[in-house]
Tab-separated table of C-alpha atoms in Angstrom:
chain	number	residue	atom	x	y	z
A	299	MET	CA	0.000	0.000	0.000
A	300	ASP	CA	1.306	3.437	-0.959
A	301	VAL	CA	1.475	5.592	2.184
A	302	ALA	CA	2.468	9.260	1.957
A	303	SER	CA	4.363	9.146	5.241
A	304	ASP	CA	6.646	6.455	3.773
A	305	ARG	CA	7.730	8.773	0.948
A	306	VAL	CA	8.375	11.942	2.980
A	307	ASN	CA	11.028	12.657	5.558
A	308	CYS	CA	10.255	14.493	8.787
A	309	PHE	CA	11.764	17.812	7.668
A	310	HIS	CA	9.741	17.940	4.445
A	311	ALA	CA	6.540	16.901	6.221
A	312	SER	CA	7.022	19.723	8.748
A	313	ARG	CA	7.729	22.254	6.007
A	314	LEU	CA	4.654	21.186	4.027
A	315	ARG	CA	2.484	21.318	7.150
A	316	LEU	CA	3.760	24.838	7.908
A	317	LEU	CA	3.073	25.870	4.313
A	318	LYS	CA	-0.486	24.533	4.549
A	319	GLU	CA	-0.978	26.350	7.874
A	320	MET	CA	0.216	29.632	6.331
A	321	GLN	CA	-2.102	29.118	3.350
A	322	GLU	CA	-4.994	28.374	5.689
A	323	ARG	CA	-4.312	31.527	7.761
A	324	ARG	CA	-4.117	33.618	4.579
A	325	LEU	CA	-7.410	32.177	3.323
A	326	LEU	CA	-9.016	32.661	6.727
A	327	MET	CA	-8.063	36.355	6.650
A	328	GLU	CA	-9.369	36.603	3.083
A	329	LEU	CA	-12.585	34.860	4.144
A	330	SER	CA	-12.958	37.336	6.995
A	331	LYS	CA	-12.632	40.225	4.532
A	332	LYS	CA	-15.121	38.646	2.103
A	333	GLU	CA	-17.605	38.056	4.931
A	334	ALA	CA	-17.244	41.704	5.981
A	335	GLN	CA	-17.869	42.786	2.380
A	336	ARG	CA	-20.910	40.483	2.255
A	337	ARG	CA	-22.291	41.993	5.472
A	338	THR	CA	-21.651	45.493	4.111
A	339	ALA	CA	-23.456	44.619	0.875
A	340	THR	CA	-26.387	43.179	2.838
A	341	PHE	CA	-26.529	46.375	4.883
A	342	ALA	CA	-26.460	48.427	1.664
A	343	VAL	CA	-29.422	46.422	0.297
A	344	GLN	CA	-31.354	47.048	3.508
A	345	ASN	CA	-30.581	50.764	3.359
A	346	ALA	CA	-31.499	50.982	-0.337
A	347	SER	CA	-34.734	49.115	0.336
A	348	GLN	CA	-35.594	51.472	3.184
A	349	GLY	CA	-34.667	54.462	1.011
A	350	LEU	CA	-37.001	53.222	-1.722
A	351	ALA	CA	-39.819	52.677	0.764
A	352	VAL	CA	-39.358	56.184	2.175
A	353	ALA	CA	-39.258	57.692	-1.329
A	354	GLN	CA	-42.450	55.820	-2.281
A	355	GLN	CA	-44.196	57.007	0.886
A	356	ASN	CA	-43.044	60.571	0.284
A	357	CYS	CA	-44.242	60.399	-3.303
A	358	ALA	CA	-47.636	58.997	-2.316
A	359	GLY	CA	-48.058	61.644	0.384
A	360	ALA	CA	-46.939	64.448	-1.924
A	361	GLU	CA	-49.259	63.258	-4.697
A	362	ALA	CA	-52.180	63.169	-2.285
A	363	GLU	CA	-51.375	66.684	-1.083
A	364	LEU	CA	-51.015	67.959	-4.643
A	365	TYR	CA	-54.312	66.426	-5.717
A	366	GLN	CA	-56.077	67.880	-2.677
A	367	GLU	CA	-54.539	71.249	-3.433
A	368	LEU	CA	-55.724	71.000	-7.028
A	369	MET	CA	-59.191	70.039	-5.879
A	370	SER	CA	-59.340	73.016	-3.541
A	371	LEU	CA	-58.497	75.432	-6.355
A	372	ASP	CA	-61.508	77.090	-7.926
A	373	THR	CA	-59.837	77.436	-11.267
A	374	PHE	CA	-57.135	75.331	-12.820
A	375	SER	CA	-54.365	77.305	-14.323
A	376	SER	CA	-51.952	75.839	-16.761
A	377	ALA	CA	-49.018	77.027	-14.653
A	378	ALA	CA	-50.370	75.356	-11.492
A	379	LEU	CA	-50.927	72.081	-13.358
A	380	ASP	CA	-47.432	72.251	-14.836
A	381	HIS	CA	-45.935	72.975	-11.417
A	382	HIS	CA	-47.738	70.012	-9.831
A	383	HIS	CA	-46.842	67.781	-12.739
A	384	LEU	CA	-43.181	68.794	-12.392
A	385	LEU	CA	-43.206	67.977	-8.658
A	386	ILE	CA	-44.717	64.544	-9.336
A	387	GLU	CA	-42.099	63.881	-12.020
A	388	ARG	CA	-39.329	64.779	-9.548
A	389	LEU	CA	-40.757	62.393	-6.981
A	390	GLU	CA	-41.042	59.637	-9.587
A	391	ALA	CA	-37.445	60.305	-10.661
A	392	GLU	CA	-36.411	59.922	-7.011
A	393	ILE	CA	-38.246	56.575	-6.860
A	394	THR	CA	-36.578	55.445	-10.096
A	395	PHE	CA	-33.179	56.460	-8.707
A	396	ARG	CA	-33.854	54.562	-5.456
A	397	ARG	CA	-34.935	51.462	-7.423
A	398	GLU	CA	-31.714	51.590	-9.442
A	399	MET	CA	-29.719	51.928	-6.214
A	400	LEU	CA	-31.546	48.906	-4.790
A	401	ASP	CA	-30.891	46.866	-7.941
A	402	GLU	CA	-27.200	47.791	-7.879
A	403	ALA	CA	-26.998	46.947	-4.182
A	404	ARG	CA	-28.608	43.543	-4.825
A	405	VAL	CA	-26.139	42.808	-7.626
A	406	ALA	CA	-23.255	43.808	-5.346
A	407	GLN	CA	-24.698	41.621	-2.585
A	408	GLU	CA	-24.949	38.609	-4.911
A	409	LYS	CA	-21.340	39.125	-6.016
A	410	ALA	CA	-20.166	39.485	-2.419
A	411	GLU	CA	-22.047	36.345	-1.380
A	412	ALA	CA	-20.582	34.395	-4.297
A	413	ALA	CA	-17.068	35.615	-3.473
A	414	ALA	CA	-17.503	34.731	0.209
A	415	SER	CA	-18.866	31.307	-0.699
A	416	GLU	CA	-15.974	30.636	-3.084
A	417	THR	CA	-13.417	31.762	-0.510
A	418	ARG	CA	-15.109	29.622	2.154
A	419	ALA	CA	-14.887	26.577	-0.134
A	420	ARG	CA	-11.183	27.263	-0.786
A	421	TRP	CA	-10.574	27.652	2.951
A	422	VAL	CA	-12.344	24.351	3.680
A	423	ARG	CA	-10.185	22.556	1.087
A	424	CYS	CA	-7.026	24.170	2.443
A	425	SER	CA	-7.994	23.316	6.012
A	426	ALA	CA	-8.517	19.681	5.019
A	427	ALA	CA	-5.096	19.654	3.324
A	428	LYS	CA	-3.532	21.130	6.463
A	429	ARG	CA	-5.101	18.410	8.616
A	430	LYS	CA	-3.867	15.786	6.148
A	431	TRP	CA	-0.307	17.097	6.357
A	432	GLN	CA	-0.527	17.286	10.144
A	433	GLN	CA	-1.475	13.606	10.144
A	434	ILE	CA	1.325	12.771	7.691
A	435	GLU	CA	3.839	14.642	9.861
A	436	LYS	CA	2.570	12.770	12.918
A	437	ASP	CA	2.906	9.448	11.065
A	438	VAL	CA	6.420	10.336	9.876
A	439	ARG	CA	7.471	11.302	13.411
A	440	ARG	CA	5.987	8.091	14.802
A	441	ALA	CA	7.778	6.018	12.143
A	442	LEU	CA	11.031	7.864	12.851
A	443	ASP	CA	10.619	7.317	16.602
A	444	ILE	CA	9.972	3.617	16.023
A	445	HIS	CA	12.999	3.399	13.744
A	446	LEU	CA	15.232	5.206	16.264
A	447	GLU	CA	13.942	3.057	19.105
A	448	ALA	CA	14.640	-0.093	17.095
A	449	ALA	CA	18.120	1.186	16.231
A	450	ASP	CA	18.786	1.938	19.918
A	451	GLU	CA	17.621	-1.545	20.881
A	452	MET	CA	19.840	-3.113	18.227
A	453	GLU	CA	22.802	-1.052	19.430
A	454	ALA	CA	22.126	-2.064	23.029
A	455	ASP	CA	21.850	-5.697	21.935
A	456	ASP	CA	25.137	-5.397	20.048
A	457	ASP	CA	26.803	-3.865	23.121
A	458	ILE	CA	25.484	-6.671	25.292
A	459	LEU	CA	26.627	-9.301	22.811
A	460	LEU	CA	30.053	-7.747	22.538
A	461	ARG	CA	30.432	-7.415	26.294
A	462	TYR	CA	29.133	-10.850	27.174
A	463	GLY	CA	30.693	-12.380	24.093
A	464	ARG	CA	34.135	-11.210	25.266
A	465	ILE	CA	33.477	-12.416	28.763
A	466	SER	CA	32.421	-15.810	27.528
A	467	LEU	CA	35.477	-15.998	25.233
A	468	THR	CA	37.688	-14.995	28.143
A	469	LEU	CA	36.062	-17.630	30.309
A	470	LYS	CA	36.546	-20.240	27.601
A	471	GLY	CA	40.167	-19.181	27.185
A	472	ASN	CA	40.798	-19.542	30.917
A	473	GLN	CA	39.206	-22.949	30.920
A	474	ILE	CA	41.349	-24.099	28.008
A	475	ARG	CA	44.665	-23.275	29.695
């Protein structure tokens, strides 16, 4: 079975884990910025929506006042009608402007949400890669520890064999004489 920890030494595993941690931190900061932009865009949509509602209420109230004023006039003059018509057109232009602002804010919100979602997905992938390399580093360290422990045991066994081997040879030599 092909195991990544068998192909990587401890130094490289540590370096790759550190690289993945730095990438994850960078993406986490980027995600934080994108989330802030998304919240700002959502706030802008709310403000634009409220601005449109206020403009519509102002327009409706102004139209009602203008119509009541026209009804109270005994005679309609062309100038008065033109003046009222101009005021209504201004109010409608304000509503149109507020609708455009709301549409632009919604587009900006959709873009900000898409960017935040994309950054979140990249962060999740990077975080998974970081965890993978942490596990690989742990496996490499464990394998290295096992290898070093086995080497120490073999060295101790060799020392024991050499020490007791010499003693037994010395004992055999003394017995032979």
